[in-house]
């Protein structure tokens, strides 16, 4: 979005895609399941990313029990209904 925000949508883990857009994005929103899934990236895969990417990545489209998993290396869990304003 406006060369500032990357939103993955329904995307399997794709390191090349993430690397390409991480260089162009100030913030990233990536879908995340806890366990391997044929449609979405899973948390163990996303945790392989370097800190310069994870610190600006919010995790979204996650299952209800996902918040029991620690994600200190990420920007946080995206919140449903939350309005995000990036100046």
CSV table of C-alpha atoms in Angstrom, one decimal:
chain,number,residue,atom,x,y,z
A,1,UNK,CA,0.0,0.0,0.0
A,2,UNK,CA,1.6,3.3,-1.2
A,3,UNK,CA,5.0,1.6,-1.0
A,4,UNK,CA,4.8,1.8,2.8
A,5,UNK,CA,2.8,-1.3,3.9
A,6,UNK,CA,2.9,-4.9,2.7
A,7,UNK,CA,-0.2,-7.1,3.3
A,8,UNK,CA,0.3,-10.8,2.5
A,9,UNK,CA,-3.3,-11.9,2.1
A,10,UNK,CA,-3.6,-15.7,1.9
A,11,UNK,CA,0.0,-16.5,1.2
A,12,UNK,CA,2.2,-19.5,2.0
A,13,UNK,CA,5.7,-18.8,3.3
A,14,UNK,CA,7.6,-17.3,0.4
A,15,UNK,CA,11.0,-15.9,1.6
A,16,UNK,CA,11.8,-14.3,-1.8
A,17,UNK,CA,8.5,-12.4,-1.8
A,18,UNK,CA,9.0,-11.3,1.8
A,19,UNK,CA,12.6,-10.2,1.1
A,20,UNK,CA,11.5,-8.2,-1.9
A,21,UNK,CA,8.8,-6.3,-0.1
A,22,UNK,CA,10.6,-5.9,3.2
A,23,UNK,CA,13.0,-3.6,1.4
A,24,UNK,CA,10.2,-1.5,0.1
A,25,UNK,CA,7.9,-1.5,3.2
A,26,UNK,CA,7.9,0.4,6.5
A,27,UNK,CA,5.4,-2.1,8.0
A,28,UNK,CA,4.3,-5.6,7.0
A,29,UNK,CA,1.1,-7.6,7.8
A,30,UNK,CA,1.5,-11.3,7.3
A,31,UNK,CA,-1.0,-14.1,7.8
A,32,UNK,CA,0.1,-16.7,10.3
A,33,UNK,CA,-1.1,-20.1,11.4
A,34,UNK,CA,0.5,-21.9,14.3
A,35,UNK,CA,1.1,-25.2,12.5
A,36,UNK,CA,1.9,-26.0,8.9
A,37,UNK,CA,-1.0,-25.1,6.6
A,38,UNK,CA,-1.4,-25.5,2.8
A,39,UNK,CA,-2.7,-21.9,2.4
A,40,UNK,CA,-0.9,-19.7,5.1
A,41,UNK,CA,2.5,-19.3,6.5
A,42,UNK,CA,3.1,-20.8,9.9
A,43,UNK,CA,4.7,-19.2,12.9
A,44,UNK,CA,7.8,-21.5,12.9
A,45,UNK,CA,8.5,-20.5,9.3
A,46,UNK,CA,8.0,-16.8,10.0
A,47,UNK,CA,10.3,-17.0,13.0
A,48,UNK,CA,13.2,-17.9,10.6
A,49,UNK,CA,13.1,-14.4,9.2
A,50,UNK,CA,15.8,-11.9,10.4
A,51,UNK,CA,15.0,-9.3,13.1
A,52,UNK,CA,15.1,-6.4,10.6
A,53,UNK,CA,12.0,-8.0,9.0
A,54,UNK,CA,10.1,-9.4,12.0
A,55,UNK,CA,10.3,-6.2,14.1
A,56,UNK,CA,8.2,-4.4,11.5
A,57,UNK,CA,5.8,-7.4,10.9
A,58,UNK,CA,2.4,-7.7,12.5
A,59,UNK,CA,0.9,-11.2,12.4
A,60,UNK,CA,-2.8,-11.5,11.2
A,61,UNK,CA,-5.3,-14.1,10.1
A,62,UNK,CA,-4.3,-16.3,13.0
A,63,UNK,CA,-6.4,-18.9,15.0
A,64,UNK,CA,-8.1,-17.9,18.3
A,65,UNK,CA,-5.5,-19.8,20.3
A,66,UNK,CA,-2.5,-18.2,18.6
A,67,UNK,CA,-1.8,-15.5,21.3
A,68,UNK,CA,-0.7,-18.3,23.6
A,69,UNK,CA,2.5,-18.4,21.5
A,70,UNK,CA,5.3,-15.8,22.3
A,71,UNK,CA,6.2,-13.5,19.4
A,72,UNK,CA,8.5,-10.9,21.0
A,73,UNK,CA,10.5,-10.7,17.8
A,74,UNK,CA,7.5,-9.4,15.8
A,75,UNK,CA,5.7,-6.1,15.9
A,76,UNK,CA,2.7,-7.9,17.4
A,77,UNK,CA,-0.6,-9.6,16.7
A,78,UNK,CA,-2.8,-7.5,14.4
A,79,UNK,CA,-6.0,-6.7,16.2
A,80,UNK,CA,-9.4,-7.2,14.5
A,81,UNK,CA,-11.2,-4.0,14.0
A,82,UNK,CA,-8.2,-1.9,14.9
A,83,UNK,CA,-7.4,1.1,12.9
A,84,UNK,CA,-3.7,1.4,12.2
A,85,UNK,CA,-2.3,4.9,11.5
A,86,UNK,CA,1.3,5.1,10.3
A,87,UNK,CA,2.7,8.7,10.1
